[in-house]
mmCIF file of C-alpha atoms and ligand atoms in Angstrom:
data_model
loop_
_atom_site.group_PDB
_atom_site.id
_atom_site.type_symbol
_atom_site.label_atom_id
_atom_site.label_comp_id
_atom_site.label_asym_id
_atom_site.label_seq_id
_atom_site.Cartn_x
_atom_site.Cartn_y
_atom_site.Cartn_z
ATOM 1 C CA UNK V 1 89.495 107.428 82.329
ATOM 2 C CA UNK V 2 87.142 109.039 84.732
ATOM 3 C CA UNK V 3 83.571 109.093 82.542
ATOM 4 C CA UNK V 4 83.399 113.062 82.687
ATOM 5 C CA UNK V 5 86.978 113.684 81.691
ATOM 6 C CA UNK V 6 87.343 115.968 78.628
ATOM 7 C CA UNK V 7 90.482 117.092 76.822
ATOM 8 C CA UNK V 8 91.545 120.420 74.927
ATOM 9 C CA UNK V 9 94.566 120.679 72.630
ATOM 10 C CA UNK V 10 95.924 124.598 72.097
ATOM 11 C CA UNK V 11 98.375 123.941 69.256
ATOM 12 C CA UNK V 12 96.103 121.201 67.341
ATOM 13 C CA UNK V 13 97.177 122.013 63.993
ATOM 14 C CA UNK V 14 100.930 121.814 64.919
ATOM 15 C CA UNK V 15 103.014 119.059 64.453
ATOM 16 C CA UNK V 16 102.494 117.443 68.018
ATOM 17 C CA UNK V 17 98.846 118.581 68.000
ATOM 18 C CA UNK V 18 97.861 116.930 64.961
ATOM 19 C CA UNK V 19 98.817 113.913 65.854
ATOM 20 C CA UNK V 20 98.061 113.903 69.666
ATOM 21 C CA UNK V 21 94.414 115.167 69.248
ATOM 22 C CA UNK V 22 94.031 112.060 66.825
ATOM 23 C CA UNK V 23 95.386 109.746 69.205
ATOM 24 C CA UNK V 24 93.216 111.234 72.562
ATOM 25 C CA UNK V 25 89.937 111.086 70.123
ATOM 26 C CA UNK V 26 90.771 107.733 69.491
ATOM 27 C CA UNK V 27 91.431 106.418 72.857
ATOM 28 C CA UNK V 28 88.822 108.369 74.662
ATOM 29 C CA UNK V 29 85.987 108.777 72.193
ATOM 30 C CA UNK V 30 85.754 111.701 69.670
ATOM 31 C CA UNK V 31 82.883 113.480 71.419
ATOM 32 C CA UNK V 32 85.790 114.266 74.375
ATOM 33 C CA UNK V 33 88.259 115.904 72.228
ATOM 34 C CA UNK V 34 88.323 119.390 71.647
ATOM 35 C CA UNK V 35 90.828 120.804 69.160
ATOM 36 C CA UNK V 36 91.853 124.710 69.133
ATOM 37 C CA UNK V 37 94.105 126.715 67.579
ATOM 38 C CA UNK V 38 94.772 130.044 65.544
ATOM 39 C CA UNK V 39 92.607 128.482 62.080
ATOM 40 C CA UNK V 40 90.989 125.913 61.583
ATOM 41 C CA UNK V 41 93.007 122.675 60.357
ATOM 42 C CA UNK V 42 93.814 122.217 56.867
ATOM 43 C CA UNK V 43 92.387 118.539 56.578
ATOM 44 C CA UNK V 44 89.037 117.803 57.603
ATOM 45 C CA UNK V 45 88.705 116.022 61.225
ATOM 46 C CA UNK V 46 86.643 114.524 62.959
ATOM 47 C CA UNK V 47 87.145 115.920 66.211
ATOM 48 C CA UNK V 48 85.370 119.106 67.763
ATOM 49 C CA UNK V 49 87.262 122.250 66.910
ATOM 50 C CA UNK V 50 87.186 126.198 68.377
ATOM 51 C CA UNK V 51 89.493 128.912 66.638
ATOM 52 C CA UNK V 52 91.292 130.603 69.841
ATOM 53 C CA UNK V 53 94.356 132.093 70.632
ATOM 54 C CA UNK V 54 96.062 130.989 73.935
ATOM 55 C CA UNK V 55 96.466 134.528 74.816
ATOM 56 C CA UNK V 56 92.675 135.368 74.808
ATOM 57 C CA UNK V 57 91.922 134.235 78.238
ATOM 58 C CA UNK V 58 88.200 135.180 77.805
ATOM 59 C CA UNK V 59 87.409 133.120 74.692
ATOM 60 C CA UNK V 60 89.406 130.061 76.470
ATOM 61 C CA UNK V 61 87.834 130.759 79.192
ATOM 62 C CA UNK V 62 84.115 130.352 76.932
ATOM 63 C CA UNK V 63 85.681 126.979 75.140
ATOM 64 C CA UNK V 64 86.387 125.539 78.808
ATOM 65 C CA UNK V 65 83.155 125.580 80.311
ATOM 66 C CA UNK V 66 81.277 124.959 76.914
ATOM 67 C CA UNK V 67 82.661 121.543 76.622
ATOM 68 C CA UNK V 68 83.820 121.027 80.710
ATOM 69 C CA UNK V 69 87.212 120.654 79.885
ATOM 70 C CA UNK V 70 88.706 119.075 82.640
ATOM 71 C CA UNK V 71 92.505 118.313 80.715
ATOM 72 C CA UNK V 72 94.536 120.802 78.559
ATOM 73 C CA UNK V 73 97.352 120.229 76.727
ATOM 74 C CA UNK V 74 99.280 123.037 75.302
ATOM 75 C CA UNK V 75 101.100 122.889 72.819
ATOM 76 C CA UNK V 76 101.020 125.988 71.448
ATOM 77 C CA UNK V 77 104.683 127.566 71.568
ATOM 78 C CA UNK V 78 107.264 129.537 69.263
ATOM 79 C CA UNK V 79 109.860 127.103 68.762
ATOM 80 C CA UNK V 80 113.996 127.977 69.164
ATOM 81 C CA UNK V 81 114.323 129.169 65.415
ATOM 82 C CA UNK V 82 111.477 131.322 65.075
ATOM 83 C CA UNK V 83 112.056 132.600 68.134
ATOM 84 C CA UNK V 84 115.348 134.354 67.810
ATOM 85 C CA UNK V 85 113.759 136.112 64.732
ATOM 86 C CA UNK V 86 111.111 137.444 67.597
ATOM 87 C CA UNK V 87 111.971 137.505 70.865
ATOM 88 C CA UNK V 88 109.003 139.723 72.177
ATOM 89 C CA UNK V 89 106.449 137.346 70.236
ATOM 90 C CA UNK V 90 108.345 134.193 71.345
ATOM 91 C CA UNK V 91 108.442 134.983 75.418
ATOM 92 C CA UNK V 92 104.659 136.831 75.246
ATOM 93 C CA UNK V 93 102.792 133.168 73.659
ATOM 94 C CA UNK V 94 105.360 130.792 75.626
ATOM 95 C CA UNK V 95 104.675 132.468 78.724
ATOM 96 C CA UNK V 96 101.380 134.493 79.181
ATOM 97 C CA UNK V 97 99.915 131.501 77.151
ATOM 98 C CA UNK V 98 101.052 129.373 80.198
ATOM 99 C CA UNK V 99 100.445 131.489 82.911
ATOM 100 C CA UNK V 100 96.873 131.562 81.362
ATOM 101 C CA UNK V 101 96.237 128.229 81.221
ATOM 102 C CA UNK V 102 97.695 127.827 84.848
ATOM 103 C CA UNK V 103 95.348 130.293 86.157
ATOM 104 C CA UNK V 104 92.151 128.295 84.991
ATOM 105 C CA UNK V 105 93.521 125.302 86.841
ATOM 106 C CA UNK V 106 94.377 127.319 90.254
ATOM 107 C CA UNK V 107 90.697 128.399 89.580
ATOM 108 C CA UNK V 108 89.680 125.343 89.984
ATOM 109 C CA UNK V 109 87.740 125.902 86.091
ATOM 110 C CA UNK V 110 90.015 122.780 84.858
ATOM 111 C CA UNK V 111 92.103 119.889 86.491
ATOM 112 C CA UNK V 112 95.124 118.957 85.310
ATOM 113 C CA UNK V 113 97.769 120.284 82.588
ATOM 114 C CA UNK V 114 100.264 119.285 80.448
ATOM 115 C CA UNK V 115 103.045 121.637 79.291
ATOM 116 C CA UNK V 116 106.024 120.740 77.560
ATOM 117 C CA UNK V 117 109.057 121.811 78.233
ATOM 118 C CA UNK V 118 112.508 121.553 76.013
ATOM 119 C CA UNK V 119 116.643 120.152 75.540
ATOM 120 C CA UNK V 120 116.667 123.989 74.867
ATOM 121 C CA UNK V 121 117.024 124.668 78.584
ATOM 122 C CA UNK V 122 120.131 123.378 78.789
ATOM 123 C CA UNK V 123 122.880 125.520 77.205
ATOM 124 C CA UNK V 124 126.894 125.452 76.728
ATOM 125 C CA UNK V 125 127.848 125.046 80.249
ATOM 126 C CA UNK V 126 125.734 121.843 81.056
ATOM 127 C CA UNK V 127 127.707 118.460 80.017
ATOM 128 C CA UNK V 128 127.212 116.804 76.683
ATOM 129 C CA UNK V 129 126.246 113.435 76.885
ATOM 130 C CA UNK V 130 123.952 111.748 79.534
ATOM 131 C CA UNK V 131 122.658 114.702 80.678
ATOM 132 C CA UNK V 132 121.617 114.734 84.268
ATOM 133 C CA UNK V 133 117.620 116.091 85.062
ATOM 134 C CA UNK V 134 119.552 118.655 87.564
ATOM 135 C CA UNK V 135 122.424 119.562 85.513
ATOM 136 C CA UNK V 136 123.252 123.558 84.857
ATOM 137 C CA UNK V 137 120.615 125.303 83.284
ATOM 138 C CA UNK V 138 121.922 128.043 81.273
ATOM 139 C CA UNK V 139 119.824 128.072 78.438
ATOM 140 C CA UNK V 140 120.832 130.167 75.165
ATOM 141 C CA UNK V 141 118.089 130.787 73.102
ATOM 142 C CA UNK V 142 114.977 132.936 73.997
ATOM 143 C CA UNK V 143 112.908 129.553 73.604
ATOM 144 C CA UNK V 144 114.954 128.093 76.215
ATOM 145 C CA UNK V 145 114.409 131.281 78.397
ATOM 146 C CA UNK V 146 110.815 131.158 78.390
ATOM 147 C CA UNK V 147 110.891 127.228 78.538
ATOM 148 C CA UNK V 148 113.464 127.260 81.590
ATOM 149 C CA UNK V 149 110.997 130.092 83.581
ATOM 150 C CA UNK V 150 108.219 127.962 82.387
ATOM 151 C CA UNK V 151 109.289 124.864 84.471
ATOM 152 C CA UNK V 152 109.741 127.195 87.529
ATOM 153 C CA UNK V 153 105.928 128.445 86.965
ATOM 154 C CA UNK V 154 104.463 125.020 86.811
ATOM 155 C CA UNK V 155 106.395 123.926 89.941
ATOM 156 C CA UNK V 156 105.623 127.582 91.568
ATOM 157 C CA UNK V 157 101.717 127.072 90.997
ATOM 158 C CA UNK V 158 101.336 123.366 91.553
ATOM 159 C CA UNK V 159 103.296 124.305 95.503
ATOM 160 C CA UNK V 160 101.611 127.117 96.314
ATOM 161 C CA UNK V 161 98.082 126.320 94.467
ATOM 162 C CA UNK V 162 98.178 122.919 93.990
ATOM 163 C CA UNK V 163 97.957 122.980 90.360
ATOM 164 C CA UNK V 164 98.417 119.595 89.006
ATOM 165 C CA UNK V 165 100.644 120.246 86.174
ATOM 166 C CA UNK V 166 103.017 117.833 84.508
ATOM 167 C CA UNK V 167 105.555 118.493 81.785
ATOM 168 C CA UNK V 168 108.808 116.505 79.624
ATOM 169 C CA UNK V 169 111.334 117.865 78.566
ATOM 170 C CA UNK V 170 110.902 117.162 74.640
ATOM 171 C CA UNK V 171 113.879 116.090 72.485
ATOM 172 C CA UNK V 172 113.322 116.942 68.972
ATOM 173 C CA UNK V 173 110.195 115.225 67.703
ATOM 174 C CA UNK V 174 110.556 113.234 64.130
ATOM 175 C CA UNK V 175 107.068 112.172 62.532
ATOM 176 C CA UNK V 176 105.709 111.734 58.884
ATOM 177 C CA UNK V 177 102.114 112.668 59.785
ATOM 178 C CA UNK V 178 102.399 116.322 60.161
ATOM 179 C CA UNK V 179 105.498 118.791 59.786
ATOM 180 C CA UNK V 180 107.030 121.154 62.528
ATOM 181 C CA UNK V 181 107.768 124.570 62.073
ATOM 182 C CA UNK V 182 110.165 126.900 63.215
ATOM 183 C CA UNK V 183 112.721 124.252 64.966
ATOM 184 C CA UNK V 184 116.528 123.683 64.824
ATOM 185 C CA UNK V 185 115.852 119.981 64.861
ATOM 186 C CA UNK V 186 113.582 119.795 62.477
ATOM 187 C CA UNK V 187 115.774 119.051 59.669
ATOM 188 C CA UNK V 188 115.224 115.616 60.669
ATOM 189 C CA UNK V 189 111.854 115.407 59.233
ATOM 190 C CA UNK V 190 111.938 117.280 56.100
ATOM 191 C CA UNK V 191 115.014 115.053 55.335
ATOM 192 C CA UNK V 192 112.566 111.927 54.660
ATOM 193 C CA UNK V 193 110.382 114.017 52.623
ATOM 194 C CA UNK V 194 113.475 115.005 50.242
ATOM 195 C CA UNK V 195 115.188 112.043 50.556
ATOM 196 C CA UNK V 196 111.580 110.284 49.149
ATOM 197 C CA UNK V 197 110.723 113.123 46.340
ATOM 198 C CA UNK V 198 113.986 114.208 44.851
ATOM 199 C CA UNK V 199 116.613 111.138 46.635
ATOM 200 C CA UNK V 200 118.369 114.744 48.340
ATOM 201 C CA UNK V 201 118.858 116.947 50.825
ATOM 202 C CA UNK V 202 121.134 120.050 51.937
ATOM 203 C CA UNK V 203 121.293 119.942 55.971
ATOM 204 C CA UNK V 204 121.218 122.932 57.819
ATOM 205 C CA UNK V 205 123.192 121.469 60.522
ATOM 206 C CA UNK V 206 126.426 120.240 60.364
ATOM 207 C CA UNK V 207 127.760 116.676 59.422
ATOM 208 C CA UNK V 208 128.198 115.743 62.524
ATOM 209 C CA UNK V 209 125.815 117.674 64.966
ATOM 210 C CA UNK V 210 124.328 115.217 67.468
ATOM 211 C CA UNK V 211 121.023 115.847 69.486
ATOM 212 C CA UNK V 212 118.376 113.709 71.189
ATOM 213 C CA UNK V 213 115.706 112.867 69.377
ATOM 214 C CA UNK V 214 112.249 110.782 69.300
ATOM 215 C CA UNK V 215 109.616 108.887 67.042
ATOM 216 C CA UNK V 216 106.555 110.667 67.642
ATOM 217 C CA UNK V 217 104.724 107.493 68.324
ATOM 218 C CA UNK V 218 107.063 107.640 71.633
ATOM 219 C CA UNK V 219 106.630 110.853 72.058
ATOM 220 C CA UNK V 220 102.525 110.823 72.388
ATOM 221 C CA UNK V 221 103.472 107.635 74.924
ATOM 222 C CA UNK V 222 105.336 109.542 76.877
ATOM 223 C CA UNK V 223 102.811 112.276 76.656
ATOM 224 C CA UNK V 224 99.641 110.705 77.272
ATOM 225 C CA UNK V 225 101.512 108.043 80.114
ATOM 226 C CA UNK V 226 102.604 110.848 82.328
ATOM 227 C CA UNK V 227 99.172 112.440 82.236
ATOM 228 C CA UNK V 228 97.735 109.002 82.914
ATOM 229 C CA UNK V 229 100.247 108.467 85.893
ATOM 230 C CA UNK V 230 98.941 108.770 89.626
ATOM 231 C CA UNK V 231 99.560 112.190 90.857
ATOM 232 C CA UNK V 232 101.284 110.777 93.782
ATOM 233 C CA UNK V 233 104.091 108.456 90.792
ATOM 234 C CA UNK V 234 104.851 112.491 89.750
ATOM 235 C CA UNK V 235 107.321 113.072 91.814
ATOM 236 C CA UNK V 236 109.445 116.480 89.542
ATOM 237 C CA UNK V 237 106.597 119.344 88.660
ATOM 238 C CA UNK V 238 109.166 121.343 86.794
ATOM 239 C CA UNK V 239 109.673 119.081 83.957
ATOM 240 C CA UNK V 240 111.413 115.797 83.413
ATOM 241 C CA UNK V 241 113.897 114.644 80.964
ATOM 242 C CA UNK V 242 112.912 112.161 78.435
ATOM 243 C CA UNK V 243 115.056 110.467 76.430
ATOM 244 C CA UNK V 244 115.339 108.112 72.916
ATOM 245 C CA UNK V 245 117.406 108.293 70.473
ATOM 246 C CA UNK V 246 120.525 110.557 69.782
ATOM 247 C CA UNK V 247 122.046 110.420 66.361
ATOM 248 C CA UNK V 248 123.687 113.115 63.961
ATOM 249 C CA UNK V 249 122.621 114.140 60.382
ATOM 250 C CA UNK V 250 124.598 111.863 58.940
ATOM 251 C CA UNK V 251 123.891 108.302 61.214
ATOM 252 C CA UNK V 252 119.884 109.543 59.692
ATOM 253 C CA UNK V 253 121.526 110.325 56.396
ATOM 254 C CA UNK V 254 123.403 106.594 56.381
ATOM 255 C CA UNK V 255 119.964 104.700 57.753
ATOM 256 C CA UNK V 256 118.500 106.441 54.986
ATOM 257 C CA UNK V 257 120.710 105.163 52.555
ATOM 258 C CA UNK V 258 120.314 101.726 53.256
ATOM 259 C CA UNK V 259 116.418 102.405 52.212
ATOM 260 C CA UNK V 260 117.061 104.840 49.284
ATOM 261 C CA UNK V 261 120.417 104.198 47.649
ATOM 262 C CA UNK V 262 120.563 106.750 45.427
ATOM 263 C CA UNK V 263 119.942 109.397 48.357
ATOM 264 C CA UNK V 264 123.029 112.212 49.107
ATOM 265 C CA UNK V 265 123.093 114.537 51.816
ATOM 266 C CA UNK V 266 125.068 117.743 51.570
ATOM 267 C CA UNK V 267 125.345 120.328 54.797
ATOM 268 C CA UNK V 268 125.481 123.712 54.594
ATOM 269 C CA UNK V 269 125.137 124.935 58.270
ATOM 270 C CA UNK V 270 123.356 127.849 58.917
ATOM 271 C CA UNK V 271 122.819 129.789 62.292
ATOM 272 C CA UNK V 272 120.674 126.878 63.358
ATOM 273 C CA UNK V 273 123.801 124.649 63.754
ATOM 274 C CA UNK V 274 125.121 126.986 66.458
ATOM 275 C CA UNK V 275 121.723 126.526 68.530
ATOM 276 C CA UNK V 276 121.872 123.270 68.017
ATOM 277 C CA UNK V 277 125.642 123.551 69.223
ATOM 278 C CA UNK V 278 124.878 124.416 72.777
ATOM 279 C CA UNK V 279 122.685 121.764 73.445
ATOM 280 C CA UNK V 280 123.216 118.290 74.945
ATOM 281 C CA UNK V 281 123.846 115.186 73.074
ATOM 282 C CA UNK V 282 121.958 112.966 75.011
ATOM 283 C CA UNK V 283 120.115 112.960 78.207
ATOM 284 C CA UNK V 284 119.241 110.366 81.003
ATOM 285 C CA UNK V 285 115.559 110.171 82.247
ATOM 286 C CA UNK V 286 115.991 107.984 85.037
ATOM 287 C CA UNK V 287 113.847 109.899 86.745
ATOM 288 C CA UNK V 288 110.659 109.333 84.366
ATOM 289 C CA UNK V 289 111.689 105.891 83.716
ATOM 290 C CA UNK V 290 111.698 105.504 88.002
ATOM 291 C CA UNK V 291 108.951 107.102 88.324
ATOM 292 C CA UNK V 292 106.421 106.847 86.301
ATOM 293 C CA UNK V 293 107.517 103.576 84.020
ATOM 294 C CA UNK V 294 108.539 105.619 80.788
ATOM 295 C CA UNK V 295 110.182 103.320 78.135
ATOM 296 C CA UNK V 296 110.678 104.493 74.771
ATOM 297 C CA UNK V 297 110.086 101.744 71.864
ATOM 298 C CA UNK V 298 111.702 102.515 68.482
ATOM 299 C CA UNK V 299 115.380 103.159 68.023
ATOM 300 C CA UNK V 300 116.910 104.778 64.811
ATOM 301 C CA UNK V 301 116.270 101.714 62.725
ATOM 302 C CA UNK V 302 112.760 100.885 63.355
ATOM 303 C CA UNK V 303 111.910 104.887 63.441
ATOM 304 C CA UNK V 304 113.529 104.760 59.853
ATOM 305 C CA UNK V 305 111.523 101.766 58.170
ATOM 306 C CA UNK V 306 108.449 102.931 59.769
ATOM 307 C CA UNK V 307 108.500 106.826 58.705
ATOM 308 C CA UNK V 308 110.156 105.439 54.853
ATOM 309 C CA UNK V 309 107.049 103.037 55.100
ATOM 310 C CA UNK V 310 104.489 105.596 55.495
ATOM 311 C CA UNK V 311 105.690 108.444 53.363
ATOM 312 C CA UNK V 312 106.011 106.271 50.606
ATOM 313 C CA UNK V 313 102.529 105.194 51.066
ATOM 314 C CA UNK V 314 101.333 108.813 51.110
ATOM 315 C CA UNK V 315 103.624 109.869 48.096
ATOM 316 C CA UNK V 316 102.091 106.825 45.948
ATOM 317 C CA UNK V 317 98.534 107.830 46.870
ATOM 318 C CA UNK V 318 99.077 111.605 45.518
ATOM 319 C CA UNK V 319 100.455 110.190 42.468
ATOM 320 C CA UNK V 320 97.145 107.893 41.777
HETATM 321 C C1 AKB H 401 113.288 122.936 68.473
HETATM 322 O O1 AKB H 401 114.096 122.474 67.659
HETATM 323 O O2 AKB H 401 113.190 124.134 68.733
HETATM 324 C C2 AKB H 401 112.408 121.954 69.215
HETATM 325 C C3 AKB H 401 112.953 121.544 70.531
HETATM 326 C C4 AKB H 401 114.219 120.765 70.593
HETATM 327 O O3 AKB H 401 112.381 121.815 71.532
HETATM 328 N N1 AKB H 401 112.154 120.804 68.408
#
């Protein structure tokens, strides 16, 4: 790391936040680290934190050159779920929130950007499994929308501006130290938290609904490698695919099982299931692995152990 390098995370709180600002504090020293977001986090932390919306381009604006943020991430986004329930809300934070970050960087007032993009740009007309990083985009969701237009933003302002933005393409993200809110694939956390307190859990997709999915541990890899990466190794500046794992509520639902015997799993699909219907199965990111070295490390077993692992050690603790 350059010596005068300093980070911001919009969307600290959030599931990826949480766990990202941790992880840049750690590596790059706490007094780097800013965290922001709507309220201030829940659990006290030891990194710097400013309440700010993403959409109040003065106050981020004041946060920036307070602490010489050279690096944002943001995270900040309405996810597919929430976002059919408001479409105006949805497009107006995944959007404007972008085009304001972008706008500090073509200002020269920060340096680089990360933004991540979605599976959700993909839709029923792109292929099912192995999908390509240029197959159809015909996303179906308003999430997907303003993800898809968001990709053609970052690549619009890092041609004509020379922004220096990067972005993946995030599968759905499973973790056990923070929860997501608002996704179609999030079922696959709160499973582990059921599946630990009462040994079940009613899916709200369907038996046999497979998507791509990723540890979190892989997932702040990926995130903080292609930020890491020489600008010259980032060869896509709309966003690449990344890929992991691909399984279906009930491969999780068996791996679970062979940790908690007792657990069941019942589905009762919901609307959810038929977002989670038009997107791929799995996706090839031979592109990120080519070009900037990504490699993912846990498949559905170890992710298993390791999140059953944890939660239980959490679970005891509140007990004591
Ligand atoms: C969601 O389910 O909306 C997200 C995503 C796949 O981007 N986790």
């Amino acid at each position: 790391m350059s010596s005068n390098q300093k980070f911001l995370v919009i969307g600290s709180n959030g599931q990826i936040g949480t766990v990202l600002t941790k992880k840049l504090a750690e590596k790059y020293g706490y007094e780097n680290v800013v965290g922001s977001d709507l309220r201030p986090p829940k659990k006290h932390t030891k990194f710097i934190f400013e309440e700010c919306s993403v959409l109040d381009f003065n106050r981020l604006g004041i946060i920036i050159s307070k602490y010489n943020i050279t690096d944002v991430y943001l995270l900040a986004a309405y996810l597919s779920a929430k976002g059919e329930n408001s479409m105006d809300k949805a497009w107006d934070l995944n959007i404007n929130g972008l085009i304001n970050v972008l706008n500090f960087a073509k200002e020269k007032k920060i340096k680089k950007i990360f933004w991540p993009s979605s599976i959700a740009i993909f839709g029923s007309t792109t292929p099912k499994k192995n999908v390509d990083q240029y197959a159809i985009t015909e996303p179906e969701t308003i999430y997907g929308v303003s993800k898809l237009s968001g990709e053609s933003l970052c690549n619009y302002y890092h041609n004509k501006f020379g922004v220096d933005v990067r972005s993946l393409r995030y599968p759905g993200i499973i973790g056990w130290e923070s929860m997501p809110g608002g996704g179609t694939t999030d079922y696959a956390v709160d499973i582990f938290h059921e599946a630990i307190k009462n040994q079940k859990y009613e899916c709200f997709l369907s038996k046999n609904r497979s998507l791509p999915m990723m540890y979190m541990d892989d997932a702040i890899r990926a995130t903080i490698g292609i930020m890491e990466a020489p600008s010259e190794q980032i060869k896509i500046r709309t966003s690449y695919n990344l890929s992991a794992l691909s399984f279906s509520p009930k491969q999780i639902g068996d791996e679970i099982k062979s940790h908690i015997k007792n657990f069941k799993i019942t589905y009762s699909p919901d609307n959810r299931d038929r977002l989670a219907e038009s997107w791929p199965q799995s996706i090839n990111d031979d592109h990120a692995r080519n070009d900037w070295g990504w490699r993912p490390n846990f498949n559905l077993s170890q992710m298993v152990s390791d999140i059953i692992l944890n939660l239980n050690k959490i679970y005891k603790k509140e007990k004591i």
